[in-house]
Each structure stands twice: as structure tokens, then as C-alpha cells.
mmCIF file of C-alpha atoms in Angstrom:
data_model
loop_
_atom_site.group_PDB
_atom_site.id
_atom_site.type_symbol
_atom_site.label_atom_id
_atom_site.label_comp_id
_atom_site.label_asym_id
_atom_site.label_seq_id
_atom_site.Cartn_x
_atom_site.Cartn_y
_atom_site.Cartn_z
ATOM 1 C CA MET A 134 -0.104 -0.031 0.128
ATOM 2 C CA ALA A 135 1.449 3.167 -1.032
ATOM 3 C CA LEU A 136 -0.234 5.214 1.882
ATOM 4 C CA HIS A 137 0.950 4.179 5.058
ATOM 5 C CA ARG A 138 -0.640 6.302 8.062
ATOM 6 C CA LEU A 139 -2.676 9.190 9.132
ATOM 7 C CA THR A 140 -0.028 11.584 10.115
ATOM 8 C CA SER A 141 -2.074 14.420 11.670
ATOM 9 C CA ILE A 142 -5.436 16.241 11.655
ATOM 10 C CA THR A 143 -5.882 20.098 12.305
ATOM 11 C CA ILE A 144 -9.349 21.147 13.843
ATOM 12 C CA GLY A 145 -10.722 24.514 13.800
ATOM 13 C CA VAL A 146 -12.792 25.862 17.087
ATOM 14 C CA PRO A 147 -13.852 29.054 18.249
ATOM 15 C CA ASN A 148 -12.276 28.554 21.735
ATOM 16 C CA THR A 149 -8.734 27.737 21.048
ATOM 17 C CA ALA A 150 -7.505 28.131 24.642
ATOM 18 C CA GLU A 151 -10.064 26.228 26.320
ATOM 19 C CA THR A 152 -9.904 23.256 23.743
ATOM 20 C CA ALA A 153 -6.127 23.194 23.892
ATOM 21 C CA ALA A 154 -6.455 22.852 27.838
ATOM 22 C CA TYR A 155 -8.864 19.789 27.125
ATOM 23 C CA TYR A 156 -6.370 17.936 25.012
ATOM 24 C CA THR A 157 -3.716 18.631 27.344
ATOM 25 C CA ASP A 158 -5.662 16.884 30.074
ATOM 26 C CA PHE A 159 -6.367 14.046 27.480
ATOM 27 C CA GLY A 160 -2.712 13.218 27.567
ATOM 28 C CA LEU A 161 -1.385 14.898 24.355
ATOM 29 C CA THR A 162 1.722 17.091 24.723
ATOM 30 C CA PRO A 163 1.498 20.915 23.903
ATOM 31 C CA ASP A 164 4.074 21.992 21.206
ATOM 32 C CA GLU A 165 4.416 25.260 19.249
ATOM 33 C CA GLU A 166 2.019 26.846 16.724
ATOM 34 C CA GLY A 167 -1.048 25.068 18.244
ATOM 35 C CA TRP A 168 0.396 21.613 17.665
ATOM 36 C CA PHE A 169 0.240 18.592 20.203
ATOM 37 C CA THR A 170 2.327 15.521 20.240
ATOM 38 C CA THR A 171 1.729 11.899 20.995
ATOM 39 C CA ARG A 172 3.985 9.595 22.746
ATOM 40 C CA ASP A 173 5.104 7.700 19.434
ATOM 41 C CA ALA A 174 4.482 9.701 16.560
ATOM 42 C CA GLY A 175 5.175 13.417 17.079
ATOM 43 C CA ARG A 176 2.924 16.218 16.068
ATOM 44 C CA GLN A 177 -0.617 14.767 15.156
ATOM 45 C CA LEU A 178 -3.075 17.302 16.311
ATOM 46 C CA ARG A 179 -3.142 21.239 15.437
ATOM 47 C CA ILE A 180 -5.898 23.450 16.861
ATOM 48 C CA VAL A 181 -6.589 26.691 15.099
ATOM 49 C CA HIS A 182 -9.397 29.452 15.362
ATOM 50 C CA ALA A 183 -12.408 29.026 13.325
ATOM 51 C CA ALA A 184 -15.853 30.493 13.479
ATOM 52 C CA SER A 185 -17.219 26.973 14.283
ATOM 53 C CA ARG A 186 -15.729 23.708 14.999
ATOM 54 C CA ARG A 187 -14.744 21.670 11.978
ATOM 55 C CA LEU A 188 -11.937 19.566 10.384
ATOM 56 C CA VAL A 189 -9.617 21.622 8.572
ATOM 57 C CA GLU A 190 -6.994 19.413 7.307
ATOM 58 C CA VAL A 191 -5.973 15.675 7.403
ATOM 59 C CA ARG A 192 -2.238 14.765 6.400
ATOM 60 C CA ILE A 193 -1.540 11.394 5.203
ATOM 61 C CA GLY A 194 1.840 9.825 4.797
ATOM 62 C CA ALA A 195 2.992 8.230 1.528
ATOM 63 C CA ASP A 196 6.087 6.292 0.576
ATOM 64 C CA THR A 197 7.400 8.233 -2.743
ATOM 65 C CA PRO A 198 6.720 11.088 -4.998
ATOM 66 C CA ASP A 199 5.344 8.662 -7.564
ATOM 67 C CA ASP A 200 2.748 7.726 -5.179
ATOM 68 C CA LEU A 201 1.668 11.350 -5.058
ATOM 69 C CA ALA A 202 1.669 11.531 -8.889
ATOM 70 C CA VAL A 203 -0.521 8.332 -8.915
ATOM 71 C CA ALA A 204 -3.034 10.000 -6.662
ATOM 72 C CA ALA A 205 -3.095 13.111 -8.574
ATOM 73 C CA SER A 206 -4.292 11.115 -11.678
ATOM 74 C CA ARG A 207 -6.864 9.456 -9.789
ATOM 75 C CA LEU A 208 -8.160 12.731 -8.180
ATOM 76 C CA LYS A 209 -8.213 14.426 -12.004
ATOM 77 C CA ARG A 210 -10.332 11.583 -13.031
ATOM 78 C CA LEU A 211 -12.918 12.331 -10.226
ATOM 79 C CA GLY A 212 -12.790 16.060 -11.441
ATOM 80 C CA VAL A 213 -10.752 17.050 -8.372
ATOM 81 C CA GLY A 214 -7.968 19.570 -8.931
ATOM 82 C CA THR A 215 -4.637 19.133 -6.999
ATOM 83 C CA GLU A 216 -1.651 21.066 -6.100
ATOM 84 C CA MET A 217 1.956 19.640 -6.060
ATOM 85 C CA SER A 218 4.888 21.109 -4.152
ATOM 86 C CA GLY A 219 7.840 19.066 -3.637
ATOM 87 C CA THR A 220 6.782 16.335 -1.612
ATOM 88 C CA THR A 221 3.466 17.006 -0.981
ATOM 89 C CA LEU A 222 0.191 16.815 -2.816
ATOM 90 C CA THR A 223 -2.905 19.055 -1.714
ATOM 91 C CA ALA A 224 -6.436 18.405 -2.585
ATOM 92 C CA TYR A 225 -9.938 19.364 -1.148
ATOM 93 C CA ASP A 226 -12.983 17.545 -0.738
ATOM 94 C CA LYS A 227 -15.818 19.825 -2.144
ATOM 95 C CA ALA A 228 -18.650 18.501 0.221
ATOM 96 C CA THR A 229 -16.850 18.860 3.248
ATOM 97 C CA GLY A 230 -14.211 21.524 2.575
ATOM 98 C CA VAL A 231 -11.460 19.268 4.241
ATOM 99 C CA ARG A 232 -7.875 19.855 2.922
ATOM 100 C CA ALA A 233 -6.091 16.588 2.305
ATOM 101 C CA VAL A 234 -2.285 16.695 2.170
ATOM 102 C CA LEU A 235 -0.468 13.537 1.018
ATOM 103 C CA GLU A 236 3.178 13.917 2.056
ATOM 104 C CA VAL A 237 6.161 11.670 1.337
ATOM 105 C CA VAL A 238 7.231 10.930 5.143
ATOM 106 C CA PRO A 239 8.904 8.071 6.917
ATOM 107 C CA ARG A 240 6.840 5.270 7.902
ATOM 108 C CA LEU A 241 5.893 4.830 11.686
ATOM 109 C CA PHE A 242 7.372 2.226 13.605
ATOM 110 C CA GLN A 243 6.269 1.808 17.012
ATOM 111 C CA GLU A 244 8.442 -0.172 19.521
ATOM 112 C CA SER A 245 6.666 -3.283 20.667
ATOM 113 C CA VAL A 246 5.305 -2.935 24.166
ATOM 114 C CA THR A 247 5.182 -5.925 26.417
ATOM 115 C CA ALA A 248 1.535 -7.472 26.442
ATOM 116 C CA THR A 249 -0.234 -6.929 29.603
ATOM 117 C CA ALA A 250 -0.458 -10.217 31.711
ATOM 118 C CA TYR A 251 -4.040 -11.459 32.242
ATOM 119 C CA ASN A 252 -5.101 -14.530 34.124
ATOM 120 C CA GLY A 253 -7.754 -16.666 32.582
ATOM 121 C CA PRO A 254 -9.226 -20.230 32.779
ATOM 122 C CA GLY A 255 -6.266 -22.480 32.849
ATOM 123 C CA ARG A 256 -3.960 -19.710 32.422
ATOM 124 C CA ASP A 257 -1.956 -17.943 35.285
ATOM 125 C CA GLU A 258 -0.026 -15.297 33.365
ATOM 126 C CA ARG A 259 0.050 -13.090 36.607
ATOM 127 C CA THR A 260 0.546 -14.570 40.133
ATOM 128 C CA GLY A 261 1.514 -13.135 43.499
ATOM 129 C CA SER A 262 0.625 -9.516 42.724
ATOM 130 C CA ARG A 263 -2.300 -7.449 41.858
ATOM 131 C CA ALA A 264 -3.119 -6.472 38.010
ATOM 132 C CA PRO A 265 -0.715 -4.052 36.470
ATOM 133 C CA GLY A 266 -3.864 -2.058 35.499
ATOM 134 C CA VAL A 267 -4.736 -1.338 38.979
ATOM 135 C CA LEU A 268 -1.178 -0.424 40.055
ATOM 136 C CA ARG A 269 -0.583 2.147 37.204
ATOM 137 C CA THR A 270 -0.436 5.719 38.707
ATOM 138 C CA GLY A 271 0.929 7.706 35.771
ATOM 139 C CA ARG A 272 -1.209 9.723 33.488
ATOM 140 C CA VAL A 273 -2.426 8.065 30.340
ATOM 141 C CA ARG A 274 -0.763 9.367 27.164
ATOM 142 C CA PRO A 275 -2.078 8.472 23.821
ATOM 143 C CA ARG A 276 0.542 6.575 21.652
ATOM 144 C CA LYS A 277 -0.665 7.780 18.268
ATOM 145 C CA LEU A 278 -3.597 9.295 16.188
ATOM 146 C CA GLY A 279 -5.633 6.509 14.996
ATOM 147 C CA HIS A 280 -8.737 7.873 12.900
ATOM 148 C CA ALA A 281 -11.025 10.689 12.396
ATOM 149 C CA VAL A 282 -14.606 10.641 11.439
ATOM 150 C CA ILE A 283 -16.035 13.127 9.161
ATOM 151 C CA GLY A 284 -19.779 14.095 8.460
ATOM 152 C CA THR A 285 -20.592 14.921 5.004
ATOM 153 C CA THR A 286 -23.812 15.931 3.153
ATOM 154 C CA ASP A 287 -22.611 13.980 0.017
ATOM 155 C CA PHE A 288 -21.631 10.558 1.441
ATOM 156 C CA GLU A 289 -20.897 9.119 -2.010
ATOM 157 C CA ALA A 290 -18.575 11.935 -3.098
ATOM 158 C CA THR A 291 -16.623 12.317 -0.239
ATOM 159 C CA THR A 292 -16.006 8.422 0.312
ATOM 160 C CA ALA A 293 -14.872 8.450 -3.424
ATOM 161 C CA PHE A 294 -12.479 11.431 -2.808
ATOM 162 C CA PHE A 295 -10.748 9.373 -0.002
ATOM 163 C CA ARG A 296 -11.166 5.895 -1.606
ATOM 164 C CA ASP A 297 -10.985 6.286 -5.486
ATOM 165 C CA GLY A 298 -9.067 9.534 -5.260
ATOM 166 C CA LEU A 299 -6.407 9.613 -2.616
ATOM 167 C CA GLY A 300 -5.921 5.682 -2.494
ATOM 168 C CA PHE A 301 -7.791 4.525 0.805
ATOM 169 C CA LYS A 302 -8.794 1.054 1.219
ATOM 170 C CA ALA A 303 -12.256 0.159 2.070
ATOM 171 C CA SER A 304 -12.632 -2.113 5.391
ATOM 172 C CA ASP A 305 -16.237 -1.949 6.036
ATOM 173 C CA TYR A 306 -19.293 -0.035 5.424
ATOM 174 C CA ILE A 307 -22.319 0.954 7.302
ATOM 175 C CA LYS A 308 -25.342 0.324 4.950
ATOM 176 C CA GLY A 309 -26.241 3.685 3.382
ATOM 177 C CA HIS A 310 -24.444 5.598 6.270
ATOM 178 C CA GLY A 311 -20.785 4.993 6.720
ATOM 179 C CA ALA A 312 -17.538 3.977 5.100
ATOM 180 C CA PHE A 313 -14.604 2.820 7.253
ATOM 181 C CA LEU A 314 -11.394 3.633 5.213
ATOM 182 C CA ARG A 315 -7.887 2.749 5.801
ATOM 183 C CA CYS A 316 -4.521 4.216 4.646
ATOM 184 C CA SER A 317 -2.540 2.035 7.007
ATOM 185 C CA THR A 318 -2.582 -1.502 8.567
ATOM 186 C CA ASP A 319 -5.332 -0.200 10.931
ATOM 187 C CA HIS A 320 -8.803 -1.039 10.221
ATOM 188 C CA HIS A 321 -9.621 2.594 9.650
ATOM 189 C CA ASN A 322 -8.087 5.782 9.644
ATOM 190 C CA ILE A 323 -10.983 7.737 8.093
ATOM 191 C CA MET A 324 -14.595 7.258 8.445
ATOM 192 C CA VAL A 325 -17.164 9.106 6.173
ATOM 193 C CA LEU A 326 -20.356 9.642 7.897
ATOM 194 C CA ALA A 327 -23.553 10.555 6.207
ATOM 195 C CA ALA A 328 -25.009 13.786 7.728
ATOM 196 C CA PRO A 329 -27.040 17.125 7.296
ATOM 197 C CA VAL A 330 -24.049 19.082 7.766
ATOM 198 C CA ALA A 331 -20.095 18.885 7.225
ATOM 199 C CA PHE A 332 -18.407 18.489 10.621
ATOM 200 C CA LEU A 333 -15.734 16.548 12.645
ATOM 201 C CA HIS A 334 -17.461 13.807 14.760
ATOM 202 C CA HIS A 335 -14.615 12.322 16.368
ATOM 203 C CA SER A 336 -10.912 11.794 16.461
ATOM 204 C CA SER A 337 -9.526 8.473 17.970
ATOM 205 C CA TRP A 338 -6.156 7.849 19.965
ATOM 206 C CA GLN A 339 -4.435 4.761 20.410
ATOM 207 C CA VAL A 340 -3.414 3.676 24.206
ATOM 208 C CA ASP A 341 -1.975 0.548 25.574
ATOM 209 C CA ASP A 342 -4.778 -1.711 26.500
ATOM 210 C CA ILE A 343 -8.387 -1.630 27.940
ATOM 211 C CA ASP A 344 -7.068 -0.573 31.447
ATOM 212 C CA GLU A 345 -5.419 2.544 29.794
ATOM 213 C CA VAL A 346 -8.733 3.270 28.048
ATOM 214 C CA GLY A 347 -10.733 3.017 31.445
ATOM 215 C CA ARG A 348 -8.076 4.854 33.317
ATOM 216 C CA GLY A 349 -7.625 7.831 30.672
ATOM 217 C CA ALA A 350 -11.411 8.217 30.564
ATOM 218 C CA SER A 351 -11.943 7.865 34.467
ATOM 219 C CA ALA A 352 -9.239 10.846 35.097
ATOM 220 C CA MET A 353 -10.843 12.980 32.404
ATOM 221 C CA LEU A 354 -14.353 12.644 33.913
ATOM 222 C CA GLU A 355 -13.052 13.045 37.776
ATOM 223 C CA ASP A 356 -13.671 16.727 37.715
ATOM 224 C CA HIS A 357 -15.560 17.109 34.690
ATOM 225 C CA PRO A 358 -18.369 14.531 34.398
ATOM 226 C CA GLU A 359 -19.875 16.548 31.773
ATOM 227 C CA ARG A 360 -17.135 15.372 29.281
ATOM 228 C CA HIS A 361 -18.776 11.655 29.271
ATOM 229 C CA ILE A 362 -20.398 10.618 25.846
ATOM 230 C CA TRP A 363 -20.203 6.945 25.574
ATOM 231 C CA GLY A 364 -18.388 3.967 27.064
ATOM 232 C CA LEU A 365 -16.803 1.563 28.136
ATOM 233 C CA GLY A 366 -17.578 -0.692 25.275
ATOM 234 C CA ARG A 367 -16.420 -2.650 21.943
ATOM 235 C CA HIS A 368 -16.885 -1.819 18.650
ATOM 236 C CA HIS A 369 -17.884 -4.626 15.981
ATOM 237 C CA ALA A 370 -16.224 -2.883 13.095
ATOM 238 C CA GLY A 371 -12.619 -2.477 14.029
ATOM 239 C CA SER A 372 -13.031 -4.739 17.198
ATOM 240 C CA ASN A 373 -11.532 -1.833 19.504
ATOM 241 C CA PHE A 374 -12.400 -1.131 22.853
ATOM 242 C CA PHE A 375 -13.674 2.544 23.220
ATOM 243 C CA TRP A 376 -14.603 5.317 25.437
ATOM 244 C CA TYR A 377 -15.679 8.680 24.065
ATOM 245 C CA LEU A 378 -15.411 12.374 25.742
ATOM 246 C CA LYS A 379 -16.307 15.810 24.527
ATOM 247 C CA ASP A 380 -14.135 18.485 24.164
ATOM 248 C CA PRO A 381 -15.377 22.159 24.894
ATOM 249 C CA ALA A 382 -16.112 22.846 21.333
ATOM 250 C CA GLY A 383 -18.116 19.879 20.702
ATOM 251 C CA ASN A 384 -15.959 17.646 19.260
ATOM 252 C CA PHE A 385 -15.998 13.860 20.497
ATOM 253 C CA SER A 386 -12.396 12.403 21.478
ATOM 254 C CA GLU A 387 -11.956 8.594 21.834
ATOM 255 C CA TYR A 388 -9.338 6.435 23.648
ATOM 256 C CA TYR A 389 -9.145 3.105 21.914
ATOM 257 C CA SER A 390 -7.057 -0.066 22.116
ATOM 258 C CA ASP A 391 -6.902 -3.365 20.047
ATOM 259 C CA MET A 392 -7.813 -2.267 16.713
ATOM 260 C CA ASP A 393 -8.111 -4.872 13.918
ATOM 261 C CA CYS A 394 -5.024 -4.855 11.881
ATOM 262 C CA ILE A 395 -4.991 -5.718 8.096
ATOM 263 C CA VAL A 396 -1.719 -6.481 6.568
ATOM 264 C CA ASP A 397 -3.062 -8.594 3.489
ATOM 265 C CA ASP A 398 -5.600 -7.050 1.816
ATOM 266 C CA GLN A 399 -6.490 -10.310 0.022
ATOM 267 C CA LEU A 400 -7.227 -11.857 3.452
ATOM 268 C CA TRP A 401 -9.903 -9.171 4.369
ATOM 269 C CA THR A 402 -13.292 -8.959 2.854
ATOM 270 C CA PRO A 403 -15.469 -5.740 3.657
ATOM 271 C CA GLU A 404 -18.860 -6.396 5.174
ATOM 272 C CA VAL A 405 -21.797 -4.153 5.076
ATOM 273 C CA LEU A 406 -23.177 -3.923 8.589
ATOM 274 C CA ALA A 407 -26.419 -3.051 9.607
ATOM 275 C CA GLY A 408 -28.280 -2.374 13.056
ATOM 276 C CA ALA A 409 -26.220 -2.421 16.299
ATOM 277 C CA LYS A 410 -23.132 -4.233 14.637
ATOM 278 C CA GLY A 411 -22.549 -0.898 12.622
ATOM 279 C CA LEU A 412 -22.032 0.738 16.129
ATOM 280 C CA PHE A 413 -21.122 -1.662 18.720
ATOM 281 C CA ASN A 414 -20.539 -5.412 19.874
ATOM 282 C CA TRP A 415 -21.088 -4.773 23.456
ATOM 283 C CA GLY A 416 -21.578 -1.765 26.126
ATOM 284 C CA PRO A 417 -24.118 0.708 27.154
ATOM 285 C CA PRO A 418 -26.146 1.547 23.936
ATOM 286 C CA PRO A 419 -25.080 5.020 22.441
ATOM 287 C CA PRO A 420 -26.706 8.112 23.532
ATOM 288 C CA PRO A 421 -28.797 10.132 20.988
ATOM 289 C CA SER A 422 -26.127 12.856 21.264
ATOM 290 C CA PHE A 423 -23.473 10.461 19.990
ATOM 291 C CA LEU A 424 -25.601 9.714 16.897
ATOM 292 C CA ALA A 425 -26.670 13.172 16.434
ATOM 293 C CA PRO A 426 -24.588 15.689 18.274
ATOM 294 C CA ASP A 427 -26.289 18.476 20.284
ATOM 295 C CA ASP A 428 -24.868 21.299 18.285
ATOM 296 C CA LEU A 429 -25.765 19.966 14.562
ATOM 297 C CA ALA A 430 -28.690 22.208 14.179
ATOM 298 C CA ALA A 431 -26.468 25.447 15.190
ATOM 299 C CA LEU A 432 -23.683 24.091 12.813
ATOM 300 C CA MET A 433 -26.307 23.798 10.032
ATOM 301 C CA THR A 434 -27.461 27.638 10.926
ATOM 302 C CA GLY A 435 -24.060 28.667 10.687
ATOM 303 C CA THR A 436 -23.155 27.101 7.379
ATOM 304 C CA HIS A 437 -26.409 28.380 5.894
ATOM 305 C CA SER A 438 -25.319 31.940 6.796
ATOM 306 C CA GLU A 439 -21.844 31.725 5.556
ATOM 307 C CA THR A 440 -23.106 30.925 1.980
ATOM 308 C CA ARG A 441 -25.644 33.611 1.844
#
């Protein structure tokens, strides 16, 4: 696969300082010019000012300049213009306004982390001590950016932009509603979601295991219970454990662990999921605000105002 990872995202919000404080609490490390770094992958989130919350940019790693040229050709066939500059290719998805930048960057190689020992029937991996998850005291820090979910008013066009233009692979679909797309071996790096307005639904951040999902969310909620959205649970598409929280601008952020890994496209068959399987395998049912965020009407009003 010529593409190899979701390098970074830029989000626009009206309340940059408040939102920046939230992502610092979330475990990302503040850097210069609005950037935040993860533990393993460097600068992966940038927060900039915008009139209303939105996904401004996604950056995607590619192997060679030839990969950019191939993507430019595919995008041209879709009627999408591109800009080439050195080792980057820039294109805009018309339906969402999101700027996509393919950039030639090294692949990310994460150092192997020793698997957490868990006891089970006939399997005593941990004896003579309490579980590591209950002994940890350090703050949870995400390893890397996993994916972003984009709401779009033109589901087919935005899906085609990422899949048929930029070169993402399809992992699974939610019938008539969502497309899980990957630019790495992770099950998905972008999810396209049919919506009445273009918006960022959530960003998702990898942590070591289910204990870190729970510990991270619990710490975020200790003094701010209003941040809770949905969790703890396990998805069907992607199979990952999850817990969703809400930042001060209204974007959701997810801690996840144990995502499906697709290293051979021939061994994976995309499914068209329906009903609960499109959302989760177990856990509490999603609240209405997860499926339709509370500020969608305001976002729609703002969008209409801008186009007058």
C-alpha cells in the first residue's frame, strides 16, 4: 500500500485556549503553533481558530513522490484539482471543505510494548501480585492518532474522494450511512459519515490496553463529568475497545485499544453492516447525542449563514 498512515489532523474551533487545555488533560503534549504531540508519532493534532468547529485538514503519509503523482491522476479522473509542491500533494473534498495533504514521510515503526498479563481459565499469567492495570499511577498518554470521523452532506462523493482519489482502502461499510477507510494497516483511519452538515464527529487515539482506556477516561471525568459521551464498550467494526468524551468545542475524542490490523488486503473481505453491529458489539447503547451531536442544528444554521 503506497499510503502508510494518518500523519495529523487540524481542527478549527472558536475557543482555542479552552480546547487546548482539554487535549492537554487528554494526554497530548502541547507544542509550538497550536500543535500537540503523541507519545510515539510526534505532532499529530493542531488546533486553530475558526468561527465554528470543523475539521480543517488531514495529512496522510505516502512512500514516494510517484505515489503522489498516481493519486493526482486518480483525483483528476474524479474532477478534483490538486496542487503539487515538492513532496506534498494537496486536494480539497468539495462536500466537506476538508484539505487533504499527501506527504512523503517515513513510515511509523512503533516499538513493541510487552503485552499485559491477564489471568484466565487454566492460564495463570500473573501470580503473586495485583493486576498491572490497578497498580499504574502515571497519566495516560496516547501512543498515536488512529482515525478521524467526518460528517458529510454528500456521502458518495466524500467516500470516493478518499477511496478512489487519494487511495484509501475500504474495510467495512455501514449500509447507506458510513464507510470505514484505511491508509495504513489499522482497520480505519478515516470514517465517512452521512450527515446533514459537514463536521468533525470525533478523533481517536491509541492507548496500550483496555485498562488505559478506562484509566484515561476516568481521569478526564473526575472533575468534569459533563465530558462523558459513551463507553466503556467494544466496537464490531474495528473490534476496538472504546470510550468517548467531548471537548469544549463539541468534538468527540476517543481512547481506543486493540484495533483490527489488516496486513494483507486479500485476507480481508469488507462487510456491509446494519443495525447495532454498525455501532458496537457490547457496552451501553449509544446516547442520541452520539448519533446526532447536540450542536448539529447550530452548525447547519451557521453554514447556511456563511453561504448567503
